[in-house]
Amino acid sequence: MHPNELPSEDMPKTIKRDTGKLDVVETKRSSPPDFCRGGLANGNSLIPIIAGEFADPVTKIWAGGRIHEYIAAADGRRHLWHAWLSSERVKFCANNAMSAELAYHQLTFASSKDLILQAFGERVRGYSNVLGKLGATPRSPRIYRALARTLLNEGAAAKFVRHATEPSDEMILSIVALPPALAARPVLNLLKGGLVAPEAIGFVTWALRRLESLQGTKVTGPLLKAANPVEAIWEVILSFPFPAPPWEASGSLVPIDTLVGLDEIARKFNNCLGHETMRRKTVLSILNGVRYFYEWRGEEPAVLEFGKLGQVGWCLLQTRGERNHYVAEETRFGILAACANFPMVCATDGLGSHHWADDGTWVAAVF
């Protein structure tokens, strides 16, 4: 190159300086291309993809040619900037040029420890390391705040998050929702082993504590070793005794007052009560005192579902025979006549719902 020829933009510049001992040659690369050219800073920008919810403040802080600094930054550093912007302590106005300029210098030159201290008011041990494991995808502001709260609480939960290989949003949010006393190490180990989904960790921890207080460690010990702890917990919950029936057996009308009895009815009638989801929902409604089931042992067997109407009584919601088939008219009147013997029972709820027995057939059977 001619001595008077200016170096091109893309060629490295070589500067020779004398240190007094050795000639040290420093090679400086030319400025990276301006990502704002070619329309990248407009509607077709990369910024909404890599900045997510922070796109607006990012384009204000790293305005013009500075945007390449944001794009070229390491994932962990960008997450740290996002965390700083997520803080409720940091006062930043995106529409104020001076505020944006101050934020740029702060985020560019301050250390990670100082940025974390500004964002959360105290040192958050391991915060930068965890941010470095979040990958390139931007997270929402609540994730950065939840992560800080979890680590500040210390204990088993904080240690678990620090050692997680790829902390997910679900895991961070579910763990931060746990009171520190409930962030039990055995439950976190279930999460680590993949036996419990992140969104179920709160339920599992609470259920184990409650069951332990009600039935002792003899129940919770096996649950922690179960192949599917969540399903095992549900089985224990559903195994609690049914409340007493609203009224005792009378003639062909017999209460189904145990879980074993309900399972036998499901098999006998081959109905929807045998489906896992419906079974769980049904048993819970019984344990909660808002539903009760009776078996009709007449010439045409049937299953009757009663719903509670506050403190007034019970209404007959539906009656089904085998395979959920409707019962014959004669059976209908027999069931209604039997219900008429109990003053707390009505065949309809009076709310306009369509039940198997309307007011007309009810009145005919009773009177």
mmCIF file of C-alpha atoms in Angstrom:
data_model
loop_
_atom_site.group_PDB
_atom_site.id
_atom_site.type_symbol
_atom_site.label_atom_id
_atom_site.label_comp_id
_atom_site.label_asym_id
_atom_site.label_seq_id
_atom_site.Cartn_x
_atom_site.Cartn_y
_atom_site.Cartn_z
ATOM 1 C CA MET A 1 0.000 0.000 0.000
ATOM 2 C CA HIS A 2 1.296 3.468 -0.861
ATOM 3 C CA PRO A 3 2.518 5.417 2.184
ATOM 4 C CA ASN A 4 0.025 8.176 1.483
ATOM 5 C CA GLU A 5 -2.870 5.796 0.898
ATOM 6 C CA LEU A 6 -5.460 5.694 3.620
ATOM 7 C CA PRO A 7 -6.256 2.230 4.973
ATOM 8 C CA SER A 8 -9.578 0.804 3.901
ATOM 9 C CA GLU A 9 -12.369 0.289 6.411
ATOM 10 C CA ASP A 10 -11.989 -3.458 6.385
ATOM 11 C CA MET A 11 -8.207 -3.646 6.741
ATOM 12 C CA PRO A 12 -6.651 -4.011 10.196
ATOM 13 C CA LYS A 13 -4.607 -1.053 11.349
ATOM 14 C CA THR A 14 -1.104 -1.790 12.663
ATOM 15 C CA ILE A 15 0.441 0.556 15.178
ATOM 16 C CA LYS A 16 4.034 0.243 16.280
ATOM 17 C CA ARG A 17 4.991 1.708 19.632
ATOM 18 C CA ASP A 18 8.246 1.639 21.475
ATOM 19 C CA THR A 19 8.088 0.387 25.063
ATOM 20 C CA GLY A 20 11.733 1.138 25.746
ATOM 21 C CA LYS A 21 12.571 -2.548 25.726
ATOM 22 C CA LEU A 22 10.922 -4.282 22.836
ATOM 23 C CA ASP A 23 8.990 -3.128 19.844
ATOM 24 C CA VAL A 24 5.457 -4.254 20.482
ATOM 25 C CA VAL A 25 3.127 -4.461 17.541
ATOM 26 C CA GLU A 26 -0.564 -4.003 18.307
ATOM 27 C CA THR A 27 -3.143 -4.893 15.707
ATOM 28 C CA LYS A 28 -6.443 -3.051 15.978
ATOM 29 C CA ARG A 29 -9.423 -4.167 13.990
ATOM 30 C CA SER A 30 -11.543 -1.641 12.262
ATOM 31 C CA SER A 31 -14.936 -0.849 13.726
ATOM 32 C CA PRO A 32 -17.486 -3.641 13.184
ATOM 33 C CA PRO A 33 -20.090 -2.922 10.569
ATOM 34 C CA ASP A 34 -22.881 -0.615 11.613
ATOM 35 C CA PHE A 35 -25.864 -2.886 12.179
ATOM 36 C CA CYS A 36 -28.169 0.059 11.786
ATOM 37 C CA ARG A 37 -27.429 0.264 8.095
ATOM 38 C CA GLY A 38 -29.450 -1.823 5.714
ATOM 39 C CA GLY A 39 -32.671 -1.397 7.648
ATOM 40 C CA LEU A 40 -31.775 -3.629 10.600
ATOM 41 C CA ALA A 41 -32.759 -0.926 13.066
ATOM 42 C CA ASN A 42 -36.175 -0.457 11.494
ATOM 43 C CA GLY A 43 -39.153 -2.808 11.396
ATOM 44 C CA ASN A 44 -36.921 -5.580 10.072
ATOM 45 C CA SER A 45 -34.579 -5.282 13.041
ATOM 46 C CA LEU A 46 -32.906 -8.086 14.907
ATOM 47 C CA ILE A 47 -33.404 -6.239 18.173
ATOM 48 C CA PRO A 48 -36.952 -7.460 18.936
ATOM 49 C CA ILE A 49 -35.651 -11.014 18.578
ATOM 50 C CA ILE A 50 -32.622 -10.762 20.830
ATOM 51 C CA ALA A 51 -33.961 -8.097 23.205
ATOM 52 C CA GLY A 52 -37.580 -9.225 23.570
ATOM 53 C CA GLU A 53 -39.504 -6.975 25.946
ATOM 54 C CA PHE A 54 -36.439 -4.739 26.279
ATOM 55 C CA ALA A 55 -36.311 -3.755 22.600
ATOM 56 C CA ASP A 56 -37.476 -0.193 23.213
ATOM 57 C CA PRO A 57 -34.980 0.798 25.932
ATOM 58 C CA VAL A 58 -32.200 -1.103 24.129
ATOM 59 C CA THR A 59 -32.639 0.913 20.929
ATOM 60 C CA LYS A 60 -32.592 4.118 22.998
ATOM 61 C CA ILE A 61 -29.520 3.226 25.091
ATOM 62 C CA TRP A 62 -27.504 1.678 22.268
ATOM 63 C CA ALA A 63 -28.666 4.141 19.642
ATOM 64 C CA GLY A 64 -27.106 4.492 16.201
ATOM 65 C CA GLY A 65 -23.821 2.703 15.672
ATOM 66 C CA ARG A 66 -23.674 1.557 19.304
ATOM 67 C CA ILE A 67 -26.232 -1.134 18.639
ATOM 68 C CA HIS A 68 -23.535 -3.536 17.455
ATOM 69 C CA GLU A 69 -22.092 -3.487 20.992
ATOM 70 C CA TYR A 70 -25.377 -4.845 22.323
ATOM 71 C CA ILE A 71 -25.687 -7.471 19.578
ATOM 72 C CA ALA A 72 -22.085 -8.644 19.905
ATOM 73 C CA ALA A 73 -22.169 -8.891 23.697
ATOM 74 C CA ALA A 74 -22.048 -12.273 25.412
ATOM 75 C CA ASP A 75 -25.425 -13.767 26.316
ATOM 76 C CA GLY A 76 -24.720 -13.478 30.034
ATOM 77 C CA ARG A 77 -23.839 -9.797 29.725
ATOM 78 C CA ARG A 78 -27.030 -9.057 27.786
ATOM 79 C CA HIS A 79 -29.056 -10.877 30.438
ATOM 80 C CA LEU A 80 -27.339 -8.745 33.084
ATOM 81 C CA TRP A 81 -28.356 -5.596 31.205
ATOM 82 C CA HIS A 82 -31.915 -6.928 31.003
ATOM 83 C CA ALA A 83 -31.881 -7.646 34.741
ATOM 84 C CA TRP A 84 -30.719 -4.080 35.418
ATOM 85 C CA LEU A 85 -33.532 -2.721 33.259
ATOM 86 C CA SER A 86 -35.998 -5.063 35.042
ATOM 87 C CA SER A 87 -35.160 -3.691 38.457
ATOM 88 C CA GLU A 88 -37.742 -1.665 40.319
ATOM 89 C CA ARG A 89 -34.886 0.271 41.921
ATOM 90 C CA VAL A 90 -33.341 1.598 38.733
ATOM 91 C CA LYS A 91 -34.794 4.874 37.513
ATOM 92 C CA PHE A 92 -34.463 5.009 33.742
ATOM 93 C CA CYS A 93 -36.514 7.034 31.266
ATOM 94 C CA ALA A 94 -36.289 5.636 27.747
ATOM 95 C CA ASN A 95 -37.585 8.835 26.186
ATOM 96 C CA ASN A 96 -34.982 11.052 27.854
ATOM 97 C CA ALA A 97 -31.743 11.397 25.873
ATOM 98 C CA MET A 98 -29.659 12.250 28.948
ATOM 99 C CA SER A 99 -31.071 9.273 30.863
ATOM 100 C CA ALA A 100 -30.276 6.974 27.934
ATOM 101 C CA GLU A 101 -26.726 8.335 27.699
ATOM 102 C CA LEU A 102 -26.131 7.846 31.412
ATOM 103 C CA ALA A 103 -27.531 4.323 31.212
ATOM 104 C CA TYR A 104 -25.238 3.511 28.289
ATOM 105 C CA HIS A 105 -22.091 4.516 30.182
ATOM 106 C CA GLN A 106 -23.287 2.773 33.312
ATOM 107 C CA LEU A 107 -24.068 -0.511 31.552
ATOM 108 C CA THR A 108 -20.937 -0.382 29.423
ATOM 109 C CA PHE A 109 -18.311 0.393 32.045
ATOM 110 C CA ALA A 110 -19.726 -0.767 35.392
ATOM 111 C CA SER A 111 -18.749 -4.191 36.678
ATOM 112 C CA SER A 112 -21.259 -7.016 36.923
ATOM 113 C CA LYS A 113 -21.181 -6.836 40.717
ATOM 114 C CA ASP A 114 -21.943 -3.121 40.686
ATOM 115 C CA LEU A 115 -24.839 -3.532 38.236
ATOM 116 C CA ILE A 116 -26.354 -6.280 40.386
ATOM 117 C CA LEU A 117 -25.947 -4.136 43.501
ATOM 118 C CA GLN A 118 -27.687 -1.222 41.780
ATOM 119 C CA ALA A 119 -30.492 -3.432 40.516
ATOM 120 C CA PHE A 120 -31.318 -5.342 43.697
ATOM 121 C CA GLY A 121 -29.787 -3.306 46.527
ATOM 122 C CA GLU A 122 -27.388 -6.034 47.657
ATOM 123 C CA ARG A 123 -24.968 -8.604 46.349
ATOM 124 C CA VAL A 124 -26.719 -11.619 44.852
ATOM 125 C CA ARG A 125 -24.331 -14.534 45.096
ATOM 126 C CA GLY A 126 -24.134 -16.594 41.913
ATOM 127 C CA TYR A 127 -26.460 -14.313 39.939
ATOM 128 C CA SER A 128 -24.069 -13.684 37.034
ATOM 129 C CA ASN A 129 -23.230 -17.376 36.763
ATOM 130 C CA VAL A 130 -26.883 -18.354 36.504
ATOM 131 C CA LEU A 131 -27.513 -15.639 33.905
ATOM 132 C CA GLY A 132 -24.739 -17.168 31.842
ATOM 133 C CA LYS A 133 -26.731 -20.419 31.667
ATOM 134 C CA LEU A 134 -29.931 -18.864 30.323
ATOM 135 C CA GLY A 135 -28.858 -18.999 26.674
ATOM 136 C CA ALA A 136 -29.512 -16.360 24.045
ATOM 137 C CA THR A 137 -33.279 -16.053 24.475
ATOM 138 C CA PRO A 138 -34.325 -12.930 26.414
ATOM 139 C CA ARG A 139 -36.466 -13.509 29.500
ATOM 140 C CA SER A 140 -39.289 -11.404 30.860
ATOM 141 C CA PRO A 141 -38.560 -8.868 33.619
ATOM 142 C CA ARG A 142 -40.298 -10.999 36.251
ATOM 143 C CA ILE A 143 -37.875 -13.884 35.580
ATOM 144 C CA TYR A 144 -34.829 -11.743 36.345
ATOM 145 C CA ARG A 145 -36.472 -10.433 39.533
ATOM 146 C CA ALA A 146 -37.643 -13.906 40.597
ATOM 147 C CA LEU A 147 -34.160 -15.317 40.084
ATOM 148 C CA ALA A 148 -32.672 -12.626 42.312
ATOM 149 C CA ARG A 149 -35.241 -13.275 45.072
ATOM 150 C CA THR A 150 -34.551 -17.010 44.968
ATOM 151 C CA LEU A 151 -30.800 -16.561 45.278
ATOM 152 C CA LEU A 152 -31.146 -13.947 48.013
ATOM 153 C CA ASN A 153 -33.199 -16.389 50.111
ATOM 154 C CA GLU A 154 -30.251 -18.779 50.108
ATOM 155 C CA GLY A 155 -30.979 -22.269 51.423
ATOM 156 C CA ALA A 156 -31.607 -25.420 49.409
ATOM 157 C CA ALA A 157 -33.593 -23.665 46.690
ATOM 158 C CA ALA A 158 -30.840 -21.138 45.956
ATOM 159 C CA LYS A 159 -28.231 -23.874 45.859
ATOM 160 C CA PHE A 160 -30.407 -25.906 43.519
ATOM 161 C CA VAL A 161 -30.790 -23.001 41.084
ATOM 162 C CA ARG A 162 -27.071 -22.195 41.176
ATOM 163 C CA HIS A 163 -26.216 -25.755 40.183
ATOM 164 C CA ALA A 164 -28.953 -26.164 37.563
ATOM 165 C CA THR A 165 -27.543 -26.761 34.087
ATOM 166 C CA GLU A 166 -30.290 -24.966 32.173
ATOM 167 C CA PRO A 167 -32.624 -23.072 34.513
ATOM 168 C CA SER A 168 -36.045 -22.729 32.872
ATOM 169 C CA ASP A 169 -38.562 -19.952 33.439
ATOM 170 C CA GLU A 170 -41.000 -22.475 34.937
ATOM 171 C CA MET A 171 -38.397 -23.732 37.392
ATOM 172 C CA ILE A 172 -37.421 -20.231 38.527
ATOM 173 C CA LEU A 173 -41.016 -19.073 38.978
ATOM 174 C CA SER A 174 -42.125 -22.222 40.780
ATOM 175 C CA ILE A 175 -39.212 -22.205 43.210
ATOM 176 C CA VAL A 176 -39.466 -18.513 44.054
ATOM 177 C CA ALA A 177 -43.152 -19.038 44.878
ATOM 178 C CA LEU A 178 -42.234 -21.467 47.656
ATOM 179 C CA PRO A 179 -41.876 -20.090 51.162
ATOM 180 C CA PRO A 180 -38.272 -20.690 52.301
ATOM 181 C CA ALA A 181 -39.427 -23.259 54.846
ATOM 182 C CA LEU A 182 -41.109 -25.293 52.108
ATOM 183 C CA ALA A 183 -38.128 -25.400 49.740
ATOM 184 C CA ALA A 184 -37.306 -28.869 51.024
ATOM 185 C CA ARG A 185 -34.216 -30.579 49.641
ATOM 186 C CA PRO A 186 -35.940 -33.956 48.990
ATOM 187 C CA VAL A 187 -38.553 -32.286 46.793
ATOM 188 C CA LEU A 188 -35.913 -30.310 44.909
ATOM 189 C CA ASN A 189 -34.123 -33.594 44.272
ATOM 190 C CA LEU A 190 -37.309 -34.886 42.644
ATOM 191 C CA LEU A 191 -37.209 -31.871 40.376
ATOM 192 C CA LYS A 192 -33.560 -32.451 39.590
ATOM 193 C CA GLY A 193 -34.239 -36.089 38.749
ATOM 194 C CA GLY A 194 -37.076 -35.159 36.401
ATOM 195 C CA LEU A 195 -39.695 -36.941 38.517
ATOM 196 C CA VAL A 196 -41.642 -33.721 39.143
ATOM 197 C CA ALA A 197 -42.356 -31.018 36.581
ATOM 198 C CA PRO A 198 -41.360 -27.454 37.572
ATOM 199 C CA GLU A 199 -44.967 -26.288 37.552
ATOM 200 C CA ALA A 200 -45.896 -29.029 40.066
ATOM 201 C CA ILE A 201 -43.147 -28.353 42.607
ATOM 202 C CA GLY A 202 -45.280 -26.013 44.718
ATOM 203 C CA PHE A 203 -48.167 -28.471 44.934
ATOM 204 C CA VAL A 204 -45.872 -31.397 45.730
ATOM 205 C CA THR A 205 -44.008 -29.547 48.478
ATOM 206 C CA TRP A 206 -47.181 -28.276 50.108
ATOM 207 C CA ALA A 207 -48.955 -31.652 49.840
ATOM 208 C CA LEU A 208 -46.030 -33.516 51.397
ATOM 209 C CA ARG A 209 -45.899 -31.112 54.331
ATOM 210 C CA ARG A 210 -49.650 -31.329 54.916
ATOM 211 C CA LEU A 211 -49.761 -35.118 54.634
ATOM 212 C CA GLU A 212 -46.824 -35.405 56.998
ATOM 213 C CA SER A 213 -48.609 -33.252 59.573
ATOM 214 C CA LEU A 214 -51.799 -35.301 59.190
ATOM 215 C CA GLN A 215 -50.467 -38.843 58.849
ATOM 216 C CA GLY A 216 -46.765 -38.739 59.725
ATOM 217 C CA THR A 217 -43.577 -39.638 57.856
ATOM 218 C CA LYS A 218 -44.816 -43.176 57.281
ATOM 219 C CA VAL A 219 -46.848 -41.717 54.417
ATOM 220 C CA THR A 220 -44.450 -39.135 52.990
ATOM 221 C CA GLY A 221 -41.407 -41.434 52.950
ATOM 222 C CA PRO A 222 -42.782 -43.797 50.281
ATOM 223 C CA LEU A 223 -44.127 -40.845 48.274
ATOM 224 C CA LEU A 224 -40.623 -39.425 47.853
ATOM 225 C CA LYS A 225 -39.464 -42.784 46.498
ATOM 226 C CA ALA A 226 -42.410 -43.332 44.156
ATOM 227 C CA ALA A 227 -41.803 -43.611 40.405
ATOM 228 C CA ASN A 228 -44.460 -40.944 39.876
ATOM 229 C CA PRO A 229 -44.645 -38.844 43.049
ATOM 230 C CA VAL A 230 -47.455 -36.583 41.838
ATOM 231 C CA GLU A 231 -49.800 -39.472 41.050
ATOM 232 C CA ALA A 232 -48.847 -41.177 44.309
ATOM 233 C CA ILE A 233 -49.729 -38.014 46.249
ATOM 234 C CA TRP A 234 -53.090 -37.828 44.514
ATOM 235 C CA GLU A 235 -53.870 -41.414 45.470
ATOM 236 C CA VAL A 236 -53.192 -40.625 49.125
ATOM 237 C CA ILE A 237 -55.373 -37.500 48.951
ATOM 238 C CA LEU A 238 -58.219 -39.438 47.371
ATOM 239 C CA SER A 239 -57.910 -42.238 49.911
ATOM 240 C CA PHE A 240 -59.198 -40.113 52.794
ATOM 241 C CA PRO A 241 -62.539 -41.360 54.191
ATOM 242 C CA PHE A 242 -65.715 -40.131 52.523
ATOM 243 C CA PRO A 243 -67.943 -37.908 54.651
ATOM 244 C CA ALA A 244 -71.106 -39.463 56.030
ATOM 245 C CA PRO A 245 -73.926 -39.694 53.447
ATOM 246 C CA PRO A 246 -76.629 -36.994 53.550
ATOM 247 C CA TRP A 247 -79.136 -39.706 54.443
ATOM 248 C CA GLU A 248 -78.894 -43.385 55.170
ATOM 249 C CA ALA A 249 -79.848 -46.225 52.855
ATOM 250 C CA SER A 250 -83.534 -46.631 52.256
ATOM 251 C CA GLY A 251 -85.052 -49.438 50.206
ATOM 252 C CA SER A 252 -83.373 -49.528 46.805
ATOM 253 C CA LEU A 253 -81.474 -46.267 47.414
ATOM 254 C CA VAL A 254 -78.017 -47.058 48.855
ATOM 255 C CA PRO A 255 -75.186 -44.506 49.434
ATOM 256 C CA ILE A 256 -71.756 -45.120 47.877
ATOM 257 C CA ASP A 257 -69.745 -44.085 50.920
ATOM 258 C CA THR A 258 -66.225 -45.396 50.221
ATOM 259 C CA LEU A 259 -63.634 -45.035 47.454
ATOM 260 C CA VAL A 260 -63.585 -48.805 47.065
ATOM 261 C CA GLY A 261 -67.345 -48.777 46.614
ATOM 262 C CA LEU A 262 -67.129 -46.029 43.988
ATOM 263 C CA ASP A 263 -64.469 -47.952 42.052
ATOM 264 C CA GLU A 264 -66.649 -51.079 42.169
ATOM 265 C CA ILE A 265 -69.613 -49.099 40.798
ATOM 266 C CA ALA A 266 -67.436 -47.750 37.984
ATOM 267 C CA ARG A 267 -66.504 -51.301 36.993
ATOM 268 C CA LYS A 268 -70.016 -52.665 37.456
ATOM 269 C CA PHE A 269 -71.665 -49.978 35.318
ATOM 270 C CA ASN A 270 -68.708 -49.482 32.980
ATOM 271 C CA ASN A 271 -69.248 -45.717 33.162
ATOM 272 C CA CYS A 272 -67.182 -42.533 33.083
ATOM 273 C CA LEU A 273 -66.308 -42.809 36.779
ATOM 274 C CA GLY A 274 -63.633 -45.291 35.732
ATOM 275 C CA HIS A 275 -61.757 -42.652 33.699
ATOM 276 C CA GLU A 276 -58.831 -41.263 35.691
ATOM 277 C CA THR A 277 -59.639 -37.561 35.283
ATOM 278 C CA MET A 278 -63.349 -38.007 36.025
ATOM 279 C CA ARG A 279 -62.590 -40.293 38.950
ATOM 280 C CA ARG A 280 -60.297 -37.724 40.552
ATOM 281 C CA LYS A 281 -62.760 -34.904 39.990
ATOM 282 C CA THR A 282 -65.635 -36.972 41.375
ATOM 283 C CA VAL A 283 -63.823 -38.138 44.497
ATOM 284 C CA LEU A 284 -62.652 -34.610 45.265
ATOM 285 C CA SER A 285 -66.207 -33.317 44.951
ATOM 286 C CA ILE A 286 -67.330 -35.961 47.452
ATOM 287 C CA LEU A 287 -64.480 -35.222 49.879
ATOM 288 C CA ASN A 288 -65.260 -31.517 49.560
ATOM 289 C CA GLY A 289 -68.873 -32.204 50.524
ATOM 290 C CA VAL A 290 -70.519 -30.848 47.357
ATOM 291 C CA ARG A 291 -71.453 -34.156 45.680
ATOM 292 C CA TYR A 292 -72.654 -37.547 46.777
ATOM 293 C CA PHE A 293 -73.476 -40.680 44.814
ATOM 294 C CA TYR A 294 -76.086 -43.345 45.468
ATOM 295 C CA GLU A 295 -76.777 -46.669 43.825
ATOM 296 C CA TRP A 296 -80.315 -47.534 42.795
ATOM 297 C CA ARG A 297 -80.796 -51.266 43.343
ATOM 298 C CA GLY A 298 -84.173 -51.595 41.693
ATOM 299 C CA GLU A 299 -85.150 -53.777 38.770
ATOM 300 C CA GLU A 300 -83.098 -51.521 36.523
ATOM 301 C CA PRO A 301 -79.878 -50.605 38.408
ATOM 302 C CA ALA A 302 -78.644 -47.023 38.174
ATOM 303 C CA VAL A 303 -76.151 -44.535 39.628
ATOM 304 C CA LEU A 304 -77.528 -41.280 41.070
ATOM 305 C CA GLU A 305 -75.492 -38.081 41.452
ATOM 306 C CA PHE A 306 -76.646 -35.529 44.011
ATOM 307 C CA GLY A 307 -75.326 -31.971 44.317
ATOM 308 C CA LYS A 308 -75.434 -29.833 47.452
ATOM 309 C CA LEU A 309 -77.525 -26.657 47.412
ATOM 310 C CA GLY A 310 -75.849 -24.638 50.149
ATOM 311 C CA GLN A 311 -77.365 -25.253 53.557
ATOM 312 C CA VAL A 312 -80.808 -26.018 52.134
ATOM 313 C CA GLY A 313 -80.396 -29.565 50.892
ATOM 314 C CA TRP A 314 -79.491 -31.679 47.882
ATOM 315 C CA CYS A 315 -80.712 -31.881 44.288
ATOM 316 C CA LEU A 316 -80.630 -34.883 42.008
ATOM 317 C CA LEU A 317 -78.334 -33.873 39.133
ATOM 318 C CA GLN A 318 -78.436 -36.990 37.007
ATOM 319 C CA THR A 319 -79.201 -40.698 36.903
ATOM 320 C CA ARG A 320 -77.501 -43.160 34.574
ATOM 321 C CA GLY A 321 -77.677 -46.863 33.954
ATOM 322 C CA GLU A 322 -74.996 -49.128 32.522
ATOM 323 C CA ARG A 323 -72.556 -47.420 30.103
ATOM 324 C CA ASN A 324 -74.101 -44.063 31.041
ATOM 325 C CA HIS A 325 -77.385 -44.929 29.317
ATOM 326 C CA TYR A 326 -80.621 -43.179 30.295
ATOM 327 C CA VAL A 327 -82.987 -45.193 32.459
ATOM 328 C CA ALA A 328 -86.533 -46.184 31.504
ATOM 329 C CA GLU A 329 -89.527 -44.009 32.381
ATOM 330 C CA GLU A 330 -90.748 -46.485 34.980
ATOM 331 C CA THR A 331 -87.364 -46.412 36.712
ATOM 332 C CA ARG A 332 -87.429 -42.617 36.668
ATOM 333 C CA PHE A 333 -90.683 -42.468 38.591
ATOM 334 C CA GLY A 334 -89.512 -45.106 41.053
ATOM 335 C CA ILE A 335 -86.373 -43.110 41.848
ATOM 336 C CA LEU A 336 -88.317 -39.857 42.185
ATOM 337 C CA ALA A 337 -90.809 -41.492 44.516
ATOM 338 C CA ALA A 338 -87.969 -42.792 46.688
ATOM 339 C CA CYS A 339 -86.345 -39.330 46.836
ATOM 340 C CA ALA A 340 -89.648 -37.839 47.945
ATOM 341 C CA ASN A 341 -89.192 -39.609 51.289
ATOM 342 C CA PHE A 342 -86.327 -37.244 52.165
ATOM 343 C CA PRO A 343 -87.266 -33.609 52.809
ATOM 344 C CA MET A 344 -83.751 -32.363 52.035
ATOM 345 C CA VAL A 345 -83.830 -33.736 48.456
ATOM 346 C CA CYS A 346 -85.229 -32.146 45.296
ATOM 347 C CA ALA A 347 -85.057 -33.562 41.798
ATOM 348 C CA THR A 348 -84.042 -30.196 40.260
ATOM 349 C CA ASP A 349 -81.973 -27.240 41.394
ATOM 350 C CA GLY A 350 -84.395 -24.537 40.205
ATOM 351 C CA LEU A 351 -81.631 -22.737 38.302
ATOM 352 C CA GLY A 352 -82.933 -23.519 34.839
ATOM 353 C CA SER A 353 -80.458 -26.340 34.294
ATOM 354 C CA HIS A 354 -81.581 -29.245 32.173
ATOM 355 C CA HIS A 355 -81.708 -32.299 34.378
ATOM 356 C CA TRP A 356 -82.978 -35.765 33.676
ATOM 357 C CA ALA A 357 -86.074 -35.019 35.787
ATOM 358 C CA ASP A 358 -87.863 -31.711 35.276
ATOM 359 C CA ASP A 359 -90.308 -30.120 37.691
ATOM 360 C CA GLY A 360 -93.256 -31.780 36.018
ATOM 361 C CA THR A 361 -92.122 -35.367 36.526
ATOM 362 C CA TRP A 362 -90.915 -34.510 40.014
ATOM 363 C CA VAL A 363 -94.280 -33.129 41.063
ATOM 364 C CA ALA A 364 -96.075 -36.097 39.495
ATOM 365 C CA ALA A 365 -93.916 -38.553 41.423
ATOM 366 C CA VAL A 366 -94.158 -36.750 44.748
ATOM 367 C CA PHE A 367 -97.862 -35.968 44.710
#
